[in-house]
Amino acid sequence: MKREEKQELITELNGVFNTSKLVIVTLNKGMTVAEVTELRNNIHKDGAGYRVAKNRLAKFALAGTPCEALAEMFVGPTAIAYSEDAIAASRAVAKMAKANDKLEIIGGVMNGQKIDVKTIMDLAALPSLDELRGKLVGLLQAPAGQLARLAKAYSEKEQAA
């Protein structure tokens, strides 16, 4: 890799570490290209990103970012999953880690705070923001629907009388 390419990668990773609410470090213990591609596609579907990063360059990119605590985790064949939504990356990585023992979650940082594997798995179990919005809309619509049925029944009763 040329020096310019390394600097470009460091700059890109630095941007990810500065802007992402959640960054998860994973250890790839012999995943095939097809498995990594499937993981990357699943993560992108959930609105998150996944990137295999060279440890040395990732450590340079971490300097001065809210994710600086991750530096010690970059040992071995690592990759990062990241997202603006704190749940998207955790859900996709947790699902893949359960299905494939070659992917190990090492830890992460959420909003500048270091988190452990248990916290990441707990985040993965939470409903997404869109799911919560859907439930809220459903809760708000239920009383309105009942009120409309009640008004209709009342008007039908008045017309019959």
mmCIF file with all atom_site columns, C-alpha atoms in Angstrom:
data_model
loop_
_atom_site.group_PDB
_atom_site.id
_atom_site.type_symbol
_atom_site.label_atom_id
_atom_site.label_alt_id
_atom_site.label_comp_id
_atom_site.label_asym_id
_atom_site.label_entity_id
_atom_site.label_seq_id
_atom_site.pdbx_PDB_ins_code
_atom_site.Cartn_x
_atom_site.Cartn_y
_atom_site.Cartn_z
_atom_site.occupancy
_atom_site.B_iso_or_equiv
_atom_site.pdbx_formal_charge
_atom_site.auth_seq_id
_atom_site.auth_comp_id
_atom_site.auth_asym_id
_atom_site.auth_atom_id
_atom_site.pdbx_PDB_model_num
ATOM 1   C CA . MET A 1 1   ? 0.000   0.000   0.000  1.00 0.00 ? 1   MET A CA 1
ATOM 2   C CA . LYS A 1 2   ? 1.406   3.372   -0.998 1.00 0.00 ? 2   LYS A CA 1
ATOM 3   C CA . ARG A 1 3   ? 1.905   6.179   1.474  1.00 0.00 ? 3   ARG A CA 1
ATOM 4   C CA . GLU A 1 4   ? -0.903  8.262   -0.078 1.00 0.00 ? 4   GLU A CA 1
ATOM 5   C CA . GLU A 1 5   ? -3.307  5.319   0.158  1.00 0.00 ? 5   GLU A CA 1
ATOM 6   C CA . LYS A 1 6   ? -2.374  4.801   3.807  1.00 0.00 ? 6   LYS A CA 1
ATOM 7   C CA . GLN A 1 7   ? -2.982  8.465   4.583  1.00 0.00 ? 7   GLN A CA 1
ATOM 8   C CA . GLU A 1 8   ? -6.320  8.346   2.764  1.00 0.00 ? 8   GLU A CA 1
ATOM 9   C CA . LEU A 1 9   ? -7.346  5.277   4.792  1.00 0.00 ? 9   LEU A CA 1
ATOM 10  C CA . ILE A 1 10  ? -6.281  6.946   8.053  1.00 0.00 ? 10  ILE A CA 1
ATOM 11  C CA . THR A 1 11  ? -8.322  10.036  7.171  1.00 0.00 ? 11  THR A CA 1
ATOM 12  C CA . GLU A 1 12  ? -11.360 7.936   6.266  1.00 0.00 ? 12  GLU A CA 1
ATOM 13  C CA . LEU A 1 13  ? -11.147 5.891   9.484  1.00 0.00 ? 13  LEU A CA 1
ATOM 14  C CA . ASN A 1 14  ? -10.620 9.041   11.532 1.00 0.00 ? 14  ASN A CA 1
ATOM 15  C CA . GLY A 1 15  ? -13.874 10.396  10.095 1.00 0.00 ? 15  GLY A CA 1
ATOM 16  C CA . VAL A 1 16  ? -15.671 7.171   11.018 1.00 0.00 ? 16  VAL A CA 1
ATOM 17  C CA . PHE A 1 17  ? -14.297 7.273   14.568 1.00 0.00 ? 17  PHE A CA 1
ATOM 18  C CA . ASN A 1 18  ? -15.277 10.928  14.960 1.00 0.00 ? 18  ASN A CA 1
ATOM 19  C CA . THR A 1 19  ? -18.827 10.704  13.595 1.00 0.00 ? 19  THR A CA 1
ATOM 20  C CA . SER A 1 20  ? -20.136 7.255   14.539 1.00 0.00 ? 20  SER A CA 1
ATOM 21  C CA . LYS A 1 21  ? -22.218 6.837   17.669 1.00 0.00 ? 21  LYS A CA 1
ATOM 22  C CA . LEU A 1 22  ? -21.309 3.166   17.856 1.00 0.00 ? 22  LEU A CA 1
ATOM 23  C CA . VAL A 1 23  ? -18.099 1.445   16.774 1.00 0.00 ? 23  VAL A CA 1
ATOM 24  C CA . ILE A 1 24  ? -17.667 -2.294  17.335 1.00 0.00 ? 24  ILE A CA 1
ATOM 25  C CA . VAL A 1 25  ? -14.356 -4.110  16.944 1.00 0.00 ? 25  VAL A CA 1
ATOM 26  C CA . THR A 1 26  ? -14.586 -7.701  15.736 1.00 0.00 ? 26  THR A CA 1
ATOM 27  C CA . LEU A 1 27  ? -12.015 -10.451 15.359 1.00 0.00 ? 27  LEU A CA 1
ATOM 28  C CA . ASN A 1 28  ? -12.117 -12.443 12.146 1.00 0.00 ? 28  ASN A CA 1
ATOM 29  C CA . LYS A 1 29  ? -10.916 -15.959 12.920 1.00 0.00 ? 29  LYS A CA 1
ATOM 30  C CA . GLY A 1 30  ? -10.769 -17.410 9.414  1.00 0.00 ? 30  GLY A CA 1
ATOM 31  C CA . MET A 1 31  ? -13.969 -16.178 7.786  1.00 0.00 ? 31  MET A CA 1
ATOM 32  C CA . THR A 1 32  ? -14.208 -16.793 4.071  1.00 0.00 ? 32  THR A CA 1
ATOM 33  C CA . VAL A 1 33  ? -14.636 -13.981 1.579  1.00 0.00 ? 33  VAL A CA 1
ATOM 34  C CA . ALA A 1 34  ? -18.246 -15.075 1.067  1.00 0.00 ? 34  ALA A CA 1
ATOM 35  C CA . GLU A 1 35  ? -18.941 -14.895 4.813  1.00 0.00 ? 35  GLU A CA 1
ATOM 36  C CA . VAL A 1 36  ? -17.376 -11.429 5.103  1.00 0.00 ? 36  VAL A CA 1
ATOM 37  C CA . THR A 1 37  ? -19.358 -10.274 2.063  1.00 0.00 ? 37  THR A CA 1
ATOM 38  C CA . GLU A 1 38  ? -22.584 -11.612 3.618  1.00 0.00 ? 38  GLU A CA 1
ATOM 39  C CA . LEU A 1 39  ? -21.782 -9.832  6.881  1.00 0.00 ? 39  LEU A CA 1
ATOM 40  C CA . ARG A 1 40  ? -21.004 -6.589  5.074  1.00 0.00 ? 40  ARG A CA 1
ATOM 41  C CA . ASN A 1 41  ? -24.247 -6.796  3.069  1.00 0.00 ? 41  ASN A CA 1
ATOM 42  C CA . ASN A 1 42  ? -26.323 -7.485  6.202  1.00 0.00 ? 42  ASN A CA 1
ATOM 43  C CA . ILE A 1 43  ? -24.706 -4.591  8.015  1.00 0.00 ? 43  ILE A CA 1
ATOM 44  C CA . HIS A 1 44  ? -25.300 -2.220  5.091  1.00 0.00 ? 44  HIS A CA 1
ATOM 45  C CA . LYS A 1 45  ? -28.982 -3.287  4.955  1.00 0.00 ? 45  LYS A CA 1
ATOM 46  C CA . ASP A 1 46  ? -29.295 -2.221  8.591  1.00 0.00 ? 46  ASP A CA 1
ATOM 47  C CA . GLY A 1 47  ? -27.834 1.202   7.809  1.00 0.00 ? 47  GLY A CA 1
ATOM 48  C CA . ALA A 1 48  ? -24.388 0.589   9.242  1.00 0.00 ? 48  ALA A CA 1
ATOM 49  C CA . GLY A 1 49  ? -20.887 0.164   7.843  1.00 0.00 ? 49  GLY A CA 1
ATOM 50  C CA . TYR A 1 50  ? -18.265 -2.577  8.086  1.00 0.00 ? 50  TYR A CA 1
ATOM 51  C CA . ARG A 1 51  ? -14.621 -2.231  7.294  1.00 0.00 ? 51  ARG A CA 1
ATOM 52  C CA . VAL A 1 52  ? -11.565 -4.440  7.630  1.00 0.00 ? 52  VAL A CA 1
ATOM 53  C CA . ALA A 1 53  ? -8.778  -2.190  8.836  1.00 0.00 ? 53  ALA A CA 1
ATOM 54  C CA . LYS A 1 54  ? -5.061  -2.564  9.242  1.00 0.00 ? 54  LYS A CA 1
ATOM 55  C CA . ASN A 1 55  ? -4.365  -2.401  12.958 1.00 0.00 ? 55  ASN A CA 1
ATOM 56  C CA . ARG A 1 56  ? -1.467  0.030   12.760 1.00 0.00 ? 56  ARG A CA 1
ATOM 57  C CA . LEU A 1 57  ? -3.380  2.453   10.552 1.00 0.00 ? 57  LEU A CA 1
ATOM 58  C CA . ALA A 1 58  ? -6.516  2.140   12.708 1.00 0.00 ? 58  ALA A CA 1
ATOM 59  C CA . LYS A 1 59  ? -4.482  3.060   15.798 1.00 0.00 ? 59  LYS A CA 1
ATOM 60  C CA . PHE A 1 60  ? -3.189  6.181   14.028 1.00 0.00 ? 60  PHE A CA 1
ATOM 61  C CA . ALA A 1 61  ? -6.760  7.064   13.004 1.00 0.00 ? 61  ALA A CA 1
ATOM 62  C CA . LEU A 1 62  ? -8.035  6.645   16.574 1.00 0.00 ? 62  LEU A CA 1
ATOM 63  C CA . ALA A 1 63  ? -5.758  9.348   17.995 1.00 0.00 ? 63  ALA A CA 1
ATOM 64  C CA . GLY A 1 64  ? -7.783  12.288  19.304 1.00 0.00 ? 64  GLY A CA 1
ATOM 65  C CA . THR A 1 65  ? -11.194 10.738  18.576 1.00 0.00 ? 65  THR A CA 1
ATOM 66  C CA . PRO A 1 66  ? -13.978 9.713   20.991 1.00 0.00 ? 66  PRO A CA 1
ATOM 67  C CA . CYS A 1 67  ? -13.101 6.097   20.140 1.00 0.00 ? 67  CYS A CA 1
ATOM 68  C CA . GLU A 1 68  ? -9.491  6.308   21.313 1.00 0.00 ? 68  GLU A CA 1
ATOM 69  C CA . ALA A 1 69  ? -10.153 3.629   23.969 1.00 0.00 ? 69  ALA A CA 1
ATOM 70  C CA . LEU A 1 70  ? -10.431 1.037   21.171 1.00 0.00 ? 70  LEU A CA 1
ATOM 71  C CA . ALA A 1 71  ? -6.691  1.142   20.408 1.00 0.00 ? 71  ALA A CA 1
ATOM 72  C CA . GLU A 1 72  ? -5.877  -1.835  22.642 1.00 0.00 ? 72  GLU A CA 1
ATOM 73  C CA . MET A 1 73  ? -8.438  -4.007  20.811 1.00 0.00 ? 73  MET A CA 1
ATOM 74  C CA . PHE A 1 74  ? -6.690  -3.808  17.441 1.00 0.00 ? 74  PHE A CA 1
ATOM 75  C CA . VAL A 1 75  ? -4.669  -7.018  17.674 1.00 0.00 ? 75  VAL A CA 1
ATOM 76  C CA . GLY A 1 76  ? -4.963  -9.771  15.096 1.00 0.00 ? 76  GLY A CA 1
ATOM 77  C CA . PRO A 1 77  ? -7.290  -9.822  12.080 1.00 0.00 ? 77  PRO A CA 1
ATOM 78  C CA . THR A 1 78  ? -9.747  -7.126  13.160 1.00 0.00 ? 78  THR A CA 1
ATOM 79  C CA . ALA A 1 79  ? -12.550 -5.206  11.519 1.00 0.00 ? 79  ALA A CA 1
ATOM 80  C CA . ILE A 1 80  ? -14.936 -2.503  12.644 1.00 0.00 ? 80  ILE A CA 1
ATOM 81  C CA . ALA A 1 81  ? -18.687 -2.159  12.375 1.00 0.00 ? 81  ALA A CA 1
ATOM 82  C CA . TYR A 1 82  ? -20.025 1.354   12.846 1.00 0.00 ? 82  TYR A CA 1
ATOM 83  C CA . SER A 1 83  ? -23.265 3.286   12.665 1.00 0.00 ? 83  SER A CA 1
ATOM 84  C CA . GLU A 1 84  ? -25.006 6.528   13.481 1.00 0.00 ? 84  GLU A CA 1
ATOM 85  C CA . ASP A 1 85  ? -27.795 4.496   15.074 1.00 0.00 ? 85  ASP A CA 1
ATOM 86  C CA . ALA A 1 86  ? -26.532 2.745   18.219 1.00 0.00 ? 86  ALA A CA 1
ATOM 87  C CA . ILE A 1 87  ? -28.534 -0.364  17.440 1.00 0.00 ? 87  ILE A CA 1
ATOM 88  C CA . ALA A 1 88  ? -27.958 -0.996  13.720 1.00 0.00 ? 88  ALA A CA 1
ATOM 89  C CA . ALA A 1 89  ? -24.350 -2.161  13.868 1.00 0.00 ? 89  ALA A CA 1
ATOM 90  C CA . SER A 1 90  ? -24.809 -4.154  17.062 1.00 0.00 ? 90  SER A CA 1
ATOM 91  C CA . ARG A 1 91  ? -27.807 -6.052  15.692 1.00 0.00 ? 91  ARG A CA 1
ATOM 92  C CA . ALA A 1 92  ? -26.109 -7.120  12.464 1.00 0.00 ? 92  ALA A CA 1
ATOM 93  C CA . VAL A 1 93  ? -22.810 -8.083  14.113 1.00 0.00 ? 93  VAL A CA 1
ATOM 94  C CA . ALA A 1 94  ? -24.511 -9.968  16.965 1.00 0.00 ? 94  ALA A CA 1
ATOM 95  C CA . LYS A 1 95  ? -26.674 -11.906 14.516 1.00 0.00 ? 95  LYS A CA 1
ATOM 96  C CA . MET A 1 96  ? -23.634 -12.912 12.460 1.00 0.00 ? 96  MET A CA 1
ATOM 97  C CA . ALA A 1 97  ? -21.547 -13.760 15.549 1.00 0.00 ? 97  ALA A CA 1
ATOM 98  C CA . LYS A 1 98  ? -24.301 -16.103 16.778 1.00 0.00 ? 98  LYS A CA 1
ATOM 99  C CA . ALA A 1 99  ? -24.500 -17.813 13.385 1.00 0.00 ? 99  ALA A CA 1
ATOM 100 C CA . ASN A 1 100 ? -20.744 -18.018 12.738 1.00 0.00 ? 100 ASN A CA 1
ATOM 101 C CA . ASP A 1 101 ? -18.203 -18.892 15.413 1.00 0.00 ? 101 ASP A CA 1
ATOM 102 C CA . LYS A 1 102 ? -15.413 -17.470 13.241 1.00 0.00 ? 102 LYS A CA 1
ATOM 103 C CA . LEU A 1 103 ? -16.551 -13.934 14.087 1.00 0.00 ? 103 LEU A CA 1
ATOM 104 C CA . GLU A 1 104 ? -15.864 -12.747 17.607 1.00 0.00 ? 104 GLU A CA 1
ATOM 105 C CA . ILE A 1 105 ? -17.001 -9.437  19.064 1.00 0.00 ? 105 ILE A CA 1
ATOM 106 C CA . ILE A 1 106 ? -14.170 -7.898  21.078 1.00 0.00 ? 106 ILE A CA 1
ATOM 107 C CA . GLY A 1 107 ? -15.802 -4.712  22.340 1.00 0.00 ? 107 GLY A CA 1
ATOM 108 C CA . GLY A 1 108 ? -16.708 -1.229  21.253 1.00 0.00 ? 108 GLY A CA 1
ATOM 109 C CA . VAL A 1 109 ? -17.360 2.402   21.990 1.00 0.00 ? 109 VAL A CA 1
ATOM 110 C CA . MET A 1 110 ? -20.768 4.050   22.146 1.00 0.00 ? 110 MET A CA 1
ATOM 111 C CA . ASN A 1 111 ? -20.962 7.844   22.368 1.00 0.00 ? 111 ASN A CA 1
ATOM 112 C CA . GLY A 1 112 ? -17.348 7.962   23.563 1.00 0.00 ? 112 GLY A CA 1
ATOM 113 C CA . GLN A 1 113 ? -17.848 5.340   26.301 1.00 0.00 ? 113 GLN A CA 1
ATOM 114 C CA . LYS A 1 114 ? -16.125 1.972   26.099 1.00 0.00 ? 114 LYS A CA 1
ATOM 115 C CA . ILE A 1 115 ? -18.619 -0.926  26.127 1.00 0.00 ? 115 ILE A CA 1
ATOM 116 C CA . ASP A 1 116 ? -18.196 -4.660  26.545 1.00 0.00 ? 116 ASP A CA 1
ATOM 117 C CA . VAL A 1 117 ? -19.570 -7.599  24.579 1.00 0.00 ? 117 VAL A CA 1
ATOM 118 C CA . LYS A 1 118 ? -22.569 -8.033  26.912 1.00 0.00 ? 118 LYS A CA 1
ATOM 119 C CA . THR A 1 119 ? -23.626 -4.418  26.338 1.00 0.00 ? 119 THR A CA 1
ATOM 120 C CA . ILE A 1 120 ? -23.325 -4.890  22.578 1.00 0.00 ? 120 ILE A CA 1
ATOM 121 C CA . MET A 1 121 ? -25.529 -7.991  22.753 1.00 0.00 ? 121 MET A CA 1
ATOM 122 C CA . ASP A 1 122 ? -28.046 -6.109  24.914 1.00 0.00 ? 122 ASP A CA 1
ATOM 123 C CA . LEU A 1 123 ? -28.142 -3.297  22.339 1.00 0.00 ? 123 LEU A CA 1
ATOM 124 C CA . ALA A 1 124 ? -28.754 -5.850  19.596 1.00 0.00 ? 124 ALA A CA 1
ATOM 125 C CA . ALA A 1 125 ? -31.836 -7.094  21.440 1.00 0.00 ? 125 ALA A CA 1
ATOM 126 C CA . LEU A 1 126 ? -33.439 -3.625  21.532 1.00 0.00 ? 126 LEU A CA 1
ATOM 127 C CA . PRO A 1 127 ? -35.965 -2.622  18.853 1.00 0.00 ? 127 PRO A CA 1
ATOM 128 C CA . SER A 1 128 ? -34.707 -0.226  16.202 1.00 0.00 ? 128 SER A CA 1
ATOM 129 C CA . LEU A 1 129 ? -35.782 3.400   16.058 1.00 0.00 ? 129 LEU A CA 1
ATOM 130 C CA . ASP A 1 130 ? -38.127 2.659   13.139 1.00 0.00 ? 130 ASP A CA 1
ATOM 131 C CA . GLU A 1 131 ? -39.731 -0.216  15.060 1.00 0.00 ? 131 GLU A CA 1
ATOM 132 C CA . LEU A 1 132 ? -40.261 2.049   18.068 1.00 0.00 ? 132 LEU A CA 1
ATOM 133 C CA . ARG A 1 133 ? -41.816 4.721   15.858 1.00 0.00 ? 133 ARG A CA 1
ATOM 134 C CA . GLY A 1 134 ? -44.154 2.134   14.351 1.00 0.00 ? 134 GLY A CA 1
ATOM 135 C CA . LYS A 1 135 ? -45.253 0.966   17.792 1.00 0.00 ? 135 LYS A CA 1
ATOM 136 C CA . LEU A 1 136 ? -45.828 4.554   18.902 1.00 0.00 ? 136 LEU A CA 1
ATOM 137 C CA . VAL A 1 137 ? -47.932 5.332   15.831 1.00 0.00 ? 137 VAL A CA 1
ATOM 138 C CA . GLY A 1 138 ? -49.917 2.138   16.450 1.00 0.00 ? 138 GLY A CA 1
ATOM 139 C CA . LEU A 1 139 ? -50.545 3.142   20.048 1.00 0.00 ? 139 LEU A CA 1
ATOM 140 C CA . LEU A 1 140 ? -51.678 6.598   19.001 1.00 0.00 ? 140 LEU A CA 1
ATOM 141 C CA . GLN A 1 141 ? -53.951 5.295   16.250 1.00 0.00 ? 141 GLN A CA 1
ATOM 142 C CA . ALA A 1 142 ? -55.684 2.678   18.408 1.00 0.00 ? 142 ALA A CA 1
ATOM 143 C CA . PRO A 1 143 ? -57.701 5.149   20.536 1.00 0.00 ? 143 PRO A CA 1
ATOM 144 C CA . ALA A 1 144 ? -58.590 7.199   17.452 1.00 0.00 ? 144 ALA A CA 1
ATOM 145 C CA . GLY A 1 145 ? -59.894 4.078   15.714 1.00 0.00 ? 145 GLY A CA 1
ATOM 146 C CA . GLN A 1 146 ? -61.956 3.080   18.742 1.00 0.00 ? 146 GLN A CA 1
ATOM 147 C CA . LEU A 1 147 ? -63.377 6.591   18.980 1.00 0.00 ? 147 LEU A CA 1
ATOM 148 C CA . ALA A 1 148 ? -64.372 6.499   15.293 1.00 0.00 ? 148 ALA A CA 1
ATOM 149 C CA . ARG A 1 149 ? -66.128 3.133   15.736 1.00 0.00 ? 149 ARG A CA 1
ATOM 150 C CA . LEU A 1 150 ? -67.914 4.433   18.795 1.00 0.00 ? 150 LEU A CA 1
ATOM 151 C CA . ALA A 1 151 ? -69.090 7.554   16.922 1.00 0.00 ? 151 ALA A CA 1
ATOM 152 C CA . LYS A 1 152 ? -70.269 5.420   13.996 1.00 0.00 ? 152 LYS A CA 1
ATOM 153 C CA . ALA A 1 153 ? -72.185 3.071   16.293 1.00 0.00 ? 153 ALA A CA 1
ATOM 154 C CA . TYR A 1 154 ? -73.770 6.051   18.084 1.00 0.00 ? 154 TYR A CA 1
ATOM 155 C CA . SER A 1 155 ? -74.842 7.687   14.812 1.00 0.00 ? 155 SER A CA 1
ATOM 156 C CA . GLU A 1 156 ? -76.295 4.379   13.542 1.00 0.00 ? 156 GLU A CA 1
ATOM 157 C CA . LYS A 1 157 ? -78.222 4.044   16.796 1.00 0.00 ? 157 LYS A CA 1
ATOM 158 C CA . GLU A 1 158 ? -79.597 7.591   16.423 1.00 0.00 ? 158 GLU A CA 1
ATOM 159 C CA . GLN A 1 159 ? -80.659 6.933   12.829 1.00 0.00 ? 159 GLN A CA 1
ATOM 160 C CA . ALA A 1 160 ? -82.446 3.720   13.835 1.00 0.00 ? 160 ALA A CA 1
ATOM 161 C CA . ALA A 1 161 ? -84.417 5.507   16.533 1.00 0.00 ? 161 ALA A CA 1
#
